[in-house]
Coordinates of N, CA, C and O in Angstrom, one line a residue:
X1 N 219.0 -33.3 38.2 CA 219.5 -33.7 39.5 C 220.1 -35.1 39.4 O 219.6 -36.0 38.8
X2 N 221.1 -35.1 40.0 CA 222.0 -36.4 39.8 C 221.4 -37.7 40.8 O 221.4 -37.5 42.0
X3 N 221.1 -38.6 40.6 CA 220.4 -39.2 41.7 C 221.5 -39.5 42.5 O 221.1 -39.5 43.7
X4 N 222.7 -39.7 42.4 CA 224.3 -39.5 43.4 C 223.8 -38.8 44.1 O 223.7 -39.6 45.0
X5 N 222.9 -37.2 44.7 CA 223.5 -36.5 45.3 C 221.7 -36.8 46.3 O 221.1 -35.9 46.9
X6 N 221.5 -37.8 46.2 CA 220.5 -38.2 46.9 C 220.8 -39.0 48.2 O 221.5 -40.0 48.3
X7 N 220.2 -38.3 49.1 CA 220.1 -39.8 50.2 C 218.5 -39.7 50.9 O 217.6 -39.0 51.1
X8 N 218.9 -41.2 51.2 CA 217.5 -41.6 51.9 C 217.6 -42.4 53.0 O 218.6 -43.1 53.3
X9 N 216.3 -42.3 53.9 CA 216.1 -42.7 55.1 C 214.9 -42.9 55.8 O 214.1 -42.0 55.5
X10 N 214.7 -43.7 56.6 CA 213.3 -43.8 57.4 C 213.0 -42.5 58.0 O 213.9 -42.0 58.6
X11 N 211.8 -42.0 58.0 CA 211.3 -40.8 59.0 C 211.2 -41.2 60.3 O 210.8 -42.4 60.6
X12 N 211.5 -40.0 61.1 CA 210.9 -40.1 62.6 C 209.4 -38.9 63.1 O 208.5 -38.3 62.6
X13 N 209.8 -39.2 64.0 CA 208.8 -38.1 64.5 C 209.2 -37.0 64.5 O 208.4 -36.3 65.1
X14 N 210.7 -36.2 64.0 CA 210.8 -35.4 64.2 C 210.8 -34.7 63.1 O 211.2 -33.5 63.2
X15 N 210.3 -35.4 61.9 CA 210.2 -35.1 60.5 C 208.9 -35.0 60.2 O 208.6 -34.4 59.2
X16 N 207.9 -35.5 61.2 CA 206.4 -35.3 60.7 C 206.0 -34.0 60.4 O 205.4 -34.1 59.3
X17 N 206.1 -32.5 60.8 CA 205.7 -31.2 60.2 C 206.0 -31.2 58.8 O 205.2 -31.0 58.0
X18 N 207.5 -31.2 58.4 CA 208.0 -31.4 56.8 C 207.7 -32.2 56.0 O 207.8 -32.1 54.8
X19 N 207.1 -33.3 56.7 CA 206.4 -34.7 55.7 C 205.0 -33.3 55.2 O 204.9 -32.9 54.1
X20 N 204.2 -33.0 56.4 CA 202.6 -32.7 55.9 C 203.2 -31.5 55.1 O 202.7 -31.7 54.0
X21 N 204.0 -30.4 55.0 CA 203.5 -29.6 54.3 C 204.5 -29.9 52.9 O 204.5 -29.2 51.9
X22 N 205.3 -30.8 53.1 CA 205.6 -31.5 51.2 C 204.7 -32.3 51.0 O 205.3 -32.6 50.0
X23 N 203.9 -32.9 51.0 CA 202.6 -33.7 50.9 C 201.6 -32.9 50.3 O 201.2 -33.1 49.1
X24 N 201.0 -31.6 51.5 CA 200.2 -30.5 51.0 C 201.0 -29.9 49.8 O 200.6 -30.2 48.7
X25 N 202.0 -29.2 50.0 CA 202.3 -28.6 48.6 C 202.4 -29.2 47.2 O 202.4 -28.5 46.1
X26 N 202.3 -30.5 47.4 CA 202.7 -31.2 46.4 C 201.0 -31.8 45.3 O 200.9 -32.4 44.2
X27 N 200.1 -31.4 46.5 CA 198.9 -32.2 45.9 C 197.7 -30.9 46.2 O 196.6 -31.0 45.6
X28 N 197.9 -29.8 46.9 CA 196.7 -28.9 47.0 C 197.2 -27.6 47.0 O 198.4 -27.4 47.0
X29 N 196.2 -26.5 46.9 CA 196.4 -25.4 47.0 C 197.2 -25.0 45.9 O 197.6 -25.8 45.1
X30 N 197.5 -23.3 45.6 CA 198.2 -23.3 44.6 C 199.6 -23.0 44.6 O 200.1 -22.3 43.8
X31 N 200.2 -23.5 45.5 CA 201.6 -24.2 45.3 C 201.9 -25.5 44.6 O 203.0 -25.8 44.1
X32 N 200.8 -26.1 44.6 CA 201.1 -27.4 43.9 C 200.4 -27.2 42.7 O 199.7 -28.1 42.2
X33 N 200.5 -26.1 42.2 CA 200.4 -25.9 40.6 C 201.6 -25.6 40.1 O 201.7 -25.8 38.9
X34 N 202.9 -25.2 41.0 CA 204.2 -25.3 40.3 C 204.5 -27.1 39.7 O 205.3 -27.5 38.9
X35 N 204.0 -27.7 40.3 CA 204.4 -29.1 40.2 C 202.9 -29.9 39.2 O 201.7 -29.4 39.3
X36 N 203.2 -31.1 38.3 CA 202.1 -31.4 37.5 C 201.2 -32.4 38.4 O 200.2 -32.9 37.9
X37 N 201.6 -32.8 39.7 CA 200.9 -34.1 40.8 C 199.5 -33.2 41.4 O 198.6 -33.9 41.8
X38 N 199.4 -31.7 41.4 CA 198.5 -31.4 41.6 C 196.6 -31.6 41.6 O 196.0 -31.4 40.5
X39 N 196.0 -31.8 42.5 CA 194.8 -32.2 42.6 C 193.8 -31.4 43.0 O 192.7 -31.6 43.3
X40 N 194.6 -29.9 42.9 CA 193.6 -28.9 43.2 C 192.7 -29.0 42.4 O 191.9 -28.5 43.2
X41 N 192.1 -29.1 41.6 CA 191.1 -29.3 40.3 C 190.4 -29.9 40.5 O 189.3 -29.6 39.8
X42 N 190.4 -31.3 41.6 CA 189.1 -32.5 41.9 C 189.2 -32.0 43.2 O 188.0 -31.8 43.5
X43 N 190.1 -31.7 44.2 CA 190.1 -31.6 45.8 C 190.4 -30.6 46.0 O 191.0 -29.9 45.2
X44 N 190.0 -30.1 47.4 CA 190.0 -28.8 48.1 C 190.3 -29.4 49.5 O 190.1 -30.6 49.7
X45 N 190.8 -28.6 50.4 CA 191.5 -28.7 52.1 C 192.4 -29.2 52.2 O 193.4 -28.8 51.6
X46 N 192.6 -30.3 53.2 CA 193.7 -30.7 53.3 C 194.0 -32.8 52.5 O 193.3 -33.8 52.3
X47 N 195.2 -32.6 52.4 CA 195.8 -34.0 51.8 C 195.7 -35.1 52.3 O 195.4 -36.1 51.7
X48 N 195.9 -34.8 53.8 CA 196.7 -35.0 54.9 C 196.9 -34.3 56.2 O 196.6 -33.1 56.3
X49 N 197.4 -35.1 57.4 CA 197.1 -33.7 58.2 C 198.6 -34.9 59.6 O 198.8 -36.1 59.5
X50 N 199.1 -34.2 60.5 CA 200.1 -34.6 61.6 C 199.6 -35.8 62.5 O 200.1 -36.2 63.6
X51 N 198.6 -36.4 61.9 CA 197.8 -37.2 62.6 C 198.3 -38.1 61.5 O 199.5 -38.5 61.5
X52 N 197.4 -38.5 60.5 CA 197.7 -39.3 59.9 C 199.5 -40.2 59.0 O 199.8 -41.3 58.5
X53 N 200.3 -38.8 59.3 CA 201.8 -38.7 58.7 C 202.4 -39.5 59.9 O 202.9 -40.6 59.6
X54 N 202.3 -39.4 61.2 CA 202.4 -40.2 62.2 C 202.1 -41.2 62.2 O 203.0 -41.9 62.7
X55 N 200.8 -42.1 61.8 CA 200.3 -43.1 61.6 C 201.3 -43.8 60.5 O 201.6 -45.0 60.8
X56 N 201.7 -43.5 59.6 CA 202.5 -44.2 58.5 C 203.6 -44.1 59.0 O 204.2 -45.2 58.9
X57 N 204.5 -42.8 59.6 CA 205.7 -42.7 61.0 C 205.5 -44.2 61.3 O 205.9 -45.0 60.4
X58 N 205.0 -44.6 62.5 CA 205.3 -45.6 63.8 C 204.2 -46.6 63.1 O 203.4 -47.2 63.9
X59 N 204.0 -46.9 61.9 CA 203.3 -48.2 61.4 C 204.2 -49.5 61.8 O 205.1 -49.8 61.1
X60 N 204.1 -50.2 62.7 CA 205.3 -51.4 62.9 C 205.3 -51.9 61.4 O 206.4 -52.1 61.1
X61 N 204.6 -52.1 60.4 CA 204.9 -52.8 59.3 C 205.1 -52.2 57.9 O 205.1 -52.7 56.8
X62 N 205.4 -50.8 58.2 CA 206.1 -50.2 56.9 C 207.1 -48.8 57.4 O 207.4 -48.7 58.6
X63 N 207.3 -48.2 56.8 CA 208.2 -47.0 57.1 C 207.7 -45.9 55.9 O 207.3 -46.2 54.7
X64 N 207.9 -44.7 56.4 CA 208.0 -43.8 55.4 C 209.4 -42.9 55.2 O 210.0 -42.1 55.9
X65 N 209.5 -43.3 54.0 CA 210.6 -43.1 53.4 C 211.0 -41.4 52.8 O 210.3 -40.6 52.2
X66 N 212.3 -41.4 53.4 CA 212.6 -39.7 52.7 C 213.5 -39.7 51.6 O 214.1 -40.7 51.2
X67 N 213.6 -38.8 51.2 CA 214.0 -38.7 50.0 C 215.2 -37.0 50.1 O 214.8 -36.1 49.4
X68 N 216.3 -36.8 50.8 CA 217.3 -35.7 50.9 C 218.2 -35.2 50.2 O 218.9 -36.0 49.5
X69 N 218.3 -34.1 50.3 CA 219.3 -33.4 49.3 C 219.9 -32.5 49.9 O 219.4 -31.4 50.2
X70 N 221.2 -32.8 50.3 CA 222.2 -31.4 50.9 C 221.3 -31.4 52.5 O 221.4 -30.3 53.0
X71 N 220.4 -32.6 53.4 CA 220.0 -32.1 54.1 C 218.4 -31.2 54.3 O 217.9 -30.5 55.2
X72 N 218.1 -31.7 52.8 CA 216.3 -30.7 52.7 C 215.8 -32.0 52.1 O 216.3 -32.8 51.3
X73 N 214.2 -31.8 53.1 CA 213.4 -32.9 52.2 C 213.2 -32.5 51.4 O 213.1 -31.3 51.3
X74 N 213.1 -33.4 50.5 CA 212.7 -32.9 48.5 C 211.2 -33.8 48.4 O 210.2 -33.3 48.1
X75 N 211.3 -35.5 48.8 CA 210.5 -36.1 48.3 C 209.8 -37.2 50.0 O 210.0 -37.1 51.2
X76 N 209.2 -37.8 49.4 CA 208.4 -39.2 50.2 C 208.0 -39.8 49.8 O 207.9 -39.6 48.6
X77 N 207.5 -41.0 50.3 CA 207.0 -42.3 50.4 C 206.2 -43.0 51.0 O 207.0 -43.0 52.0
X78 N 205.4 -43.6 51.4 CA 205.0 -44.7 52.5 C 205.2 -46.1 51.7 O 204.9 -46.3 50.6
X79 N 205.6 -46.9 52.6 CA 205.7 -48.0 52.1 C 205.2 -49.5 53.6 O 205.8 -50.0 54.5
X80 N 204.1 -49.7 53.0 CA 203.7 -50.8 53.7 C 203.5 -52.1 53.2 O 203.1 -52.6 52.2
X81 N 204.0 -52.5 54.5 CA 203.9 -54.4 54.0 C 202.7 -55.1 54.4 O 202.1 -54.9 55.4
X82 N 202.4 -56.2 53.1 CA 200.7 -56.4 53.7 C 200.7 -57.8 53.4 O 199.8 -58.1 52.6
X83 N 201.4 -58.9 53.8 CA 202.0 -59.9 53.4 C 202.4 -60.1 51.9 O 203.5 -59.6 51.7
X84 N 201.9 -60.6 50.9 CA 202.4 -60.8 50.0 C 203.4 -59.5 49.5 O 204.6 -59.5 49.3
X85 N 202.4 -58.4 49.5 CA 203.0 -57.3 48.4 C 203.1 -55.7 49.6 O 202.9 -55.7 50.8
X86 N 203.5 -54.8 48.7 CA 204.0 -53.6 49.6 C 202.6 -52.8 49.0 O 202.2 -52.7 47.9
X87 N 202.2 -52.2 50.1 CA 201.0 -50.7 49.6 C 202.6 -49.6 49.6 O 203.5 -49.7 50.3
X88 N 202.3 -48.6 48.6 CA 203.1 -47.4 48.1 C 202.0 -46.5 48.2 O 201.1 -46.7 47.4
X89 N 202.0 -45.6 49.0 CA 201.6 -44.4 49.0 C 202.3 -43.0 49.5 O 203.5 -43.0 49.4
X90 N 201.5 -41.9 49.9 CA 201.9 -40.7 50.3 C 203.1 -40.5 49.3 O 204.2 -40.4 49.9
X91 N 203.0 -40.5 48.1 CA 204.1 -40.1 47.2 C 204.0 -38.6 46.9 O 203.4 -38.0 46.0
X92 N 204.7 -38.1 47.5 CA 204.9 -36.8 47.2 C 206.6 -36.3 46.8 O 207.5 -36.8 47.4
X93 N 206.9 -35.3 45.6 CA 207.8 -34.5 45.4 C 207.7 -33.0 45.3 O 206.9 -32.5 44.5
X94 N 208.6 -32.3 46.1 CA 208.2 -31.2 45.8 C 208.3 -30.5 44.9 O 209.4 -30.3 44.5
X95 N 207.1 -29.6 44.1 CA 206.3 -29.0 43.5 C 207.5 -29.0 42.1 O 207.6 -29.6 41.1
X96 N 208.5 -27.9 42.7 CA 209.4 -27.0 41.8 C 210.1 -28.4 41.7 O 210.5 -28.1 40.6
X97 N 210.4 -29.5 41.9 CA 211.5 -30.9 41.5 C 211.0 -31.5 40.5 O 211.6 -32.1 39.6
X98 N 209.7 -31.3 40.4 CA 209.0 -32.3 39.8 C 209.1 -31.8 38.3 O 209.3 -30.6 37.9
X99 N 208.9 -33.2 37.1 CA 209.2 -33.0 35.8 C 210.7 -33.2 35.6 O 210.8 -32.9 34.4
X100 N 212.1 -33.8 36.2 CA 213.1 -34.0 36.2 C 214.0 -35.2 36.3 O 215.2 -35.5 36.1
X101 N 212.8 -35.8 36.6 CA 213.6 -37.4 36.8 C 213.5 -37.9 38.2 O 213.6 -39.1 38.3
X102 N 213.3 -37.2 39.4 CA 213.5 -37.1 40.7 C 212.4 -38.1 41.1 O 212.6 -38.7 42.1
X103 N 211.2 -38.3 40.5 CA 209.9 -39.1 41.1 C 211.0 -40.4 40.7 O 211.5 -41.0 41.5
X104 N 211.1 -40.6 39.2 CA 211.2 -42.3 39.0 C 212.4 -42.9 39.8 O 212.4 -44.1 40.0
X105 N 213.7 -41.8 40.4 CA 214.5 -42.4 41.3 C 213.5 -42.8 42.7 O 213.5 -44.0 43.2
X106 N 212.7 -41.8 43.2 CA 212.6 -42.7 44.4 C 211.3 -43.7 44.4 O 210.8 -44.2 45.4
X107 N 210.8 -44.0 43.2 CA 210.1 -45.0 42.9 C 210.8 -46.1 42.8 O 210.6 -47.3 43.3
X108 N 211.9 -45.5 42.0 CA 212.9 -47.2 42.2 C 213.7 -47.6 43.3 O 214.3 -48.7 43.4
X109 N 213.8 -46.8 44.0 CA 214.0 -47.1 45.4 C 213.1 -47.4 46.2 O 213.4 -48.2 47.1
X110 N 212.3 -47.0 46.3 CA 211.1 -47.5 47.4 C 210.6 -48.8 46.8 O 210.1 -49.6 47.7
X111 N 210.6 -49.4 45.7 CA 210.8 -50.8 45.2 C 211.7 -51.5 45.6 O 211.7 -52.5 46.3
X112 N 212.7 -51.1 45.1 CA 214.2 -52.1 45.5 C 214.0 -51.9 47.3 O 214.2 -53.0 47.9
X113 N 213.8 -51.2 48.0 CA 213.4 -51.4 49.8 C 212.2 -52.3 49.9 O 212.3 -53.1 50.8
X114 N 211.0 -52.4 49.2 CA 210.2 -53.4 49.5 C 210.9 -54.9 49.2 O 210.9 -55.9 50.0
X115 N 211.4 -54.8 48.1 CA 212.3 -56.3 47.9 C 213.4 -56.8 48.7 O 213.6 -57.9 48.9
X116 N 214.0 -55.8 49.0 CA 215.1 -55.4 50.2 C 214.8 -56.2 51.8 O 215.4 -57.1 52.3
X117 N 213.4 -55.3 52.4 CA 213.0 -55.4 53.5 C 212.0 -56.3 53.6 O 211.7 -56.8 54.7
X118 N 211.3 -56.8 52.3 CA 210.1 -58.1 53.3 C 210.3 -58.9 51.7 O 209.3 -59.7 51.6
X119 N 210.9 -59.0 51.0 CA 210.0 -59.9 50.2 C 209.7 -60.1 49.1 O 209.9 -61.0 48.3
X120 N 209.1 -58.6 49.2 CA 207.6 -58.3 48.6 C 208.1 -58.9 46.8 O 209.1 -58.9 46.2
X121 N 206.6 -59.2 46.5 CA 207.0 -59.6 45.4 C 206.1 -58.9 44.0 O 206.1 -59.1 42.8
X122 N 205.3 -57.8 45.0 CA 204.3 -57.1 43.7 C 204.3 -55.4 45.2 O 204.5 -55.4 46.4
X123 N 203.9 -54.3 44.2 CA 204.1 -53.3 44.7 C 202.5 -52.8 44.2 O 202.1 -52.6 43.0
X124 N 201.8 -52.6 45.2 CA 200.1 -51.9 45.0 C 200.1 -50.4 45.3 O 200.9 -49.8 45.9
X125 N 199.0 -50.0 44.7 CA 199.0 -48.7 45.0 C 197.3 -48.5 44.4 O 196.5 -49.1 43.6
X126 N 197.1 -47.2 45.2 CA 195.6 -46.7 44.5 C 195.8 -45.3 44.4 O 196.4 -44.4 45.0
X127 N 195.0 -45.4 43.2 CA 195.3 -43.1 42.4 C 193.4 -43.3 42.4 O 192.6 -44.2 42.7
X128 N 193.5 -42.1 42.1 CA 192.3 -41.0 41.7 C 192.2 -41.3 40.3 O 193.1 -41.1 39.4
X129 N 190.8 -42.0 40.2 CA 190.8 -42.6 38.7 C 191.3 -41.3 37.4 O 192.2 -41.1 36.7
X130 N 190.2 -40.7 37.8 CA 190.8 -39.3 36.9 C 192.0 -38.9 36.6 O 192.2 -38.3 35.6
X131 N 193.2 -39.1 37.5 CA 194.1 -38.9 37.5 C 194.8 -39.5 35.9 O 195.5 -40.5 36.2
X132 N 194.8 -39.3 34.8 CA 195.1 -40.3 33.8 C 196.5 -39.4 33.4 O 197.3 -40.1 32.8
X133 N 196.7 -38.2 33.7 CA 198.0 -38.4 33.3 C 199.5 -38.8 34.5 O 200.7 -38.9 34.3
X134 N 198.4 -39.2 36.0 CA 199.5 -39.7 37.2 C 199.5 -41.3 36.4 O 200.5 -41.8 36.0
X135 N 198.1 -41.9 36.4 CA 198.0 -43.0 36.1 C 199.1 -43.7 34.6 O 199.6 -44.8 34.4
X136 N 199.0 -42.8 34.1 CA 199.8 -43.1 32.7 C 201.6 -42.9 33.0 O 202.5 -43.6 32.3
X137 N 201.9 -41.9 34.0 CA 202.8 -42.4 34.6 C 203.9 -43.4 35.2 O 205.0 -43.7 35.1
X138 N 202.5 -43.7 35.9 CA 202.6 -44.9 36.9 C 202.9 -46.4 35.6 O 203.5 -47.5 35.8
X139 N 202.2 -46.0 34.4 CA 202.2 -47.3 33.5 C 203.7 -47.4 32.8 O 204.3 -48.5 32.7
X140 N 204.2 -46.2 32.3 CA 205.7 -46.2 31.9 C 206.6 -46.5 33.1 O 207.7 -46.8 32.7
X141 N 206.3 -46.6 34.5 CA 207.3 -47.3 35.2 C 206.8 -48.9 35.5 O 207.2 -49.6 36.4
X142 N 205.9 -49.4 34.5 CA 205.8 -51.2 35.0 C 204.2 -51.2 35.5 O 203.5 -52.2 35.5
X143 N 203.8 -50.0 36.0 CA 202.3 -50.2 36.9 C 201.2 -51.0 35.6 O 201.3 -51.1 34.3
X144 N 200.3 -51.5 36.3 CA 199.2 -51.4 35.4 C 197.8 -51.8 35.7 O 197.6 -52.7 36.4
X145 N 196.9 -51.0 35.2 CA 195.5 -50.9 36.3 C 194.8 -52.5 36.0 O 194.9 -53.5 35.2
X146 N 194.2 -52.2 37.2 CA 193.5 -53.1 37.3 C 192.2 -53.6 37.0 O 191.8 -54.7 36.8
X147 N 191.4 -52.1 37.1 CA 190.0 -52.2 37.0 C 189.5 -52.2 38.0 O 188.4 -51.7 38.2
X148 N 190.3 -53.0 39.0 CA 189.4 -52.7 40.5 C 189.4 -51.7 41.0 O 190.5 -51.3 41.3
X149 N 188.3 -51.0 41.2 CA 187.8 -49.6 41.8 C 187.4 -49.6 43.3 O 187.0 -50.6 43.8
X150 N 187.5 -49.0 43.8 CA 187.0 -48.7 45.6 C 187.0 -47.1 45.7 O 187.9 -46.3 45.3
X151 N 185.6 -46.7 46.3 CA 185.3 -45.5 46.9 C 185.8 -44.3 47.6 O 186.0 -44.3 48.8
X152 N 186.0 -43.2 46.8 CA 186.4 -41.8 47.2 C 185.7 -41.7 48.8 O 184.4 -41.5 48.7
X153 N 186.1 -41.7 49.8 CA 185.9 -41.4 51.3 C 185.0 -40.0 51.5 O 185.0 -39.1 52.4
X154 N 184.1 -40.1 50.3 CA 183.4 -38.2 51.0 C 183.3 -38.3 52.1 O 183.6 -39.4 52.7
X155 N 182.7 -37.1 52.6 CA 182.1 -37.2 53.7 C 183.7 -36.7 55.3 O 183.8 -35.8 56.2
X156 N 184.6 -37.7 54.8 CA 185.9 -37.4 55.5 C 186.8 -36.5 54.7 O 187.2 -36.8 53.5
X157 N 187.1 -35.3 55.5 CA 187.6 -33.9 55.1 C 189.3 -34.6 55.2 O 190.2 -34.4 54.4
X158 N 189.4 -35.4 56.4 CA 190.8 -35.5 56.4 C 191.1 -35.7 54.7 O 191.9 -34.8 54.2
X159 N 190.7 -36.4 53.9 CA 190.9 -36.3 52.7 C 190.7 -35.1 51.7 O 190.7 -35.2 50.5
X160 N 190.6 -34.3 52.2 CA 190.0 -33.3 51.3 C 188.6 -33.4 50.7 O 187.9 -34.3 50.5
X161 N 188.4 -32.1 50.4 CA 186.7 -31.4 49.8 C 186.6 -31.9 48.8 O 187.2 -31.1 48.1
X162 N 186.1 -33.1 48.0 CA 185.9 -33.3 46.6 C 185.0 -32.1 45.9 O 184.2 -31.4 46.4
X163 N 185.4 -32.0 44.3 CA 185.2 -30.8 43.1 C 184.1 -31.3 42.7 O 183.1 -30.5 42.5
X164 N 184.1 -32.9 42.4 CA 183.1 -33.6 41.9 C 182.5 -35.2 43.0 O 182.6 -35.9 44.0
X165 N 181.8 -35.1 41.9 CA 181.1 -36.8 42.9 C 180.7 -38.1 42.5 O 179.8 -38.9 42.9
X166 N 182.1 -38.0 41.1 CA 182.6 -39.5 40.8 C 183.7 -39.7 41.0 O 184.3 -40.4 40.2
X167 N 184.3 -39.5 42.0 CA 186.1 -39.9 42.5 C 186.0 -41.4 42.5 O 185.0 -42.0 42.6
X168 N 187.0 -41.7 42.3 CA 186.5 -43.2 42.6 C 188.4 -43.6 42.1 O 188.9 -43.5 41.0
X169 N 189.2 -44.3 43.4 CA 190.3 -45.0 43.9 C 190.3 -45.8 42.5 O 189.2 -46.0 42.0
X170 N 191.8 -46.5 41.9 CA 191.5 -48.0 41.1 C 193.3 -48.2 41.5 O 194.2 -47.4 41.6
X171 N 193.2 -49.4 41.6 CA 194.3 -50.3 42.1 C 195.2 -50.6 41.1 O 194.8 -51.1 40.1
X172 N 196.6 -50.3 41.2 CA 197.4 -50.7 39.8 C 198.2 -51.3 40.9 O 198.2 -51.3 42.2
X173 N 199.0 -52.2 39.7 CA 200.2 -52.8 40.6 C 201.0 -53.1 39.4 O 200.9 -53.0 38.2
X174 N 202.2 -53.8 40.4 CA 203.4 -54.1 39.5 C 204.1 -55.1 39.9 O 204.4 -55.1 41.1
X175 N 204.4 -55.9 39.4 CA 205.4 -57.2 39.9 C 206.6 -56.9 40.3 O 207.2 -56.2 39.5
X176 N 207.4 -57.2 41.4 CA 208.9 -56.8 41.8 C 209.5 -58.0 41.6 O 209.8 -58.7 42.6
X177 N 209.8 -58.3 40.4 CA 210.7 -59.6 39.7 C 212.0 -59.7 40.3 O 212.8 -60.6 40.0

């Protein structure tokens, strides 16, 4: 896919249903086994849910970003500003896109908009430690871990049903030079 035939733009509220279920497809159930971002394997239920995609919607200090083709969402983003640096989450592409090139375009875009829109001078983010081949990912575009770890939320479903009961978040980041 040509990244030319991309456009992008801030979400509204009237985008929130298509945010949750490219988010869900992209990370549970077995539609997001067409795609390699899948987490069916450590998590069960839901990703995400119209409540929370809203909250990242109408954040006064970040926006979630789309990612369009011909008029169809393909991809997302969240991007929040936390003074110094930008949190990057809710990264989803859809399932069948993925493997093509289409993630590292709107990573480099949702960078160049943090630099763009506040500043920012480092871009944070937190994975699922296990995640080593997202994490290894994340390291061929500039990321790099941290070591600092913070607690898988059991207990809250909005996150989904954990598989196991060592999840455990770790912080990578990346400098936006």
């Amino acid at each position: 896919m040509s990244p030319t035939s991309l456009t992008f733009r801030t979400a509204t509220e009237d985008d929130i249903p298509g945010l949750v279920d490219l988010v869900e497809a992209a990370y549970r159930g077995d539609a997001s086994r067409a795609g390699w971002t899948t987490e069916a394997d450590l998590l069960e239920g839901q990703r995400t849910d119209p409540e929370g995609v809203g909250a990242a919607v109408r954040h006064e200090s970040g926006r979630l970003l789309i990612a369009e083709r011909d008029g169809e969402l393909i991809a997302c983003c969240q991007l929040e500003h936390r003074g110094d640096h930008t949190y990057f989450g809710m990264f989803a592409v859809r399932p069948t896109l993925q493997g093509g090139g289409l993630g590292k375009t709107i990573i480099a875009e949702a960078e160049r908009v943090a630099r763009a829109t506040w500043g920012a001078g480092e871009m944070r983010m937190t994975v699922i430690r296990q995640r080593e081949e997202l994490i290894a990912w994340y390291e061929r575009r500039g990321y790099r871990r941290t070591g600092e770890l913070s607690p898988f939320p059991y207990g809250d479903e909005r996150f989904g049903v954990p598989q196991r009961a060592d999840l455990e978040f770790e912080l990578l980041v990346k400098p936006l030079g």
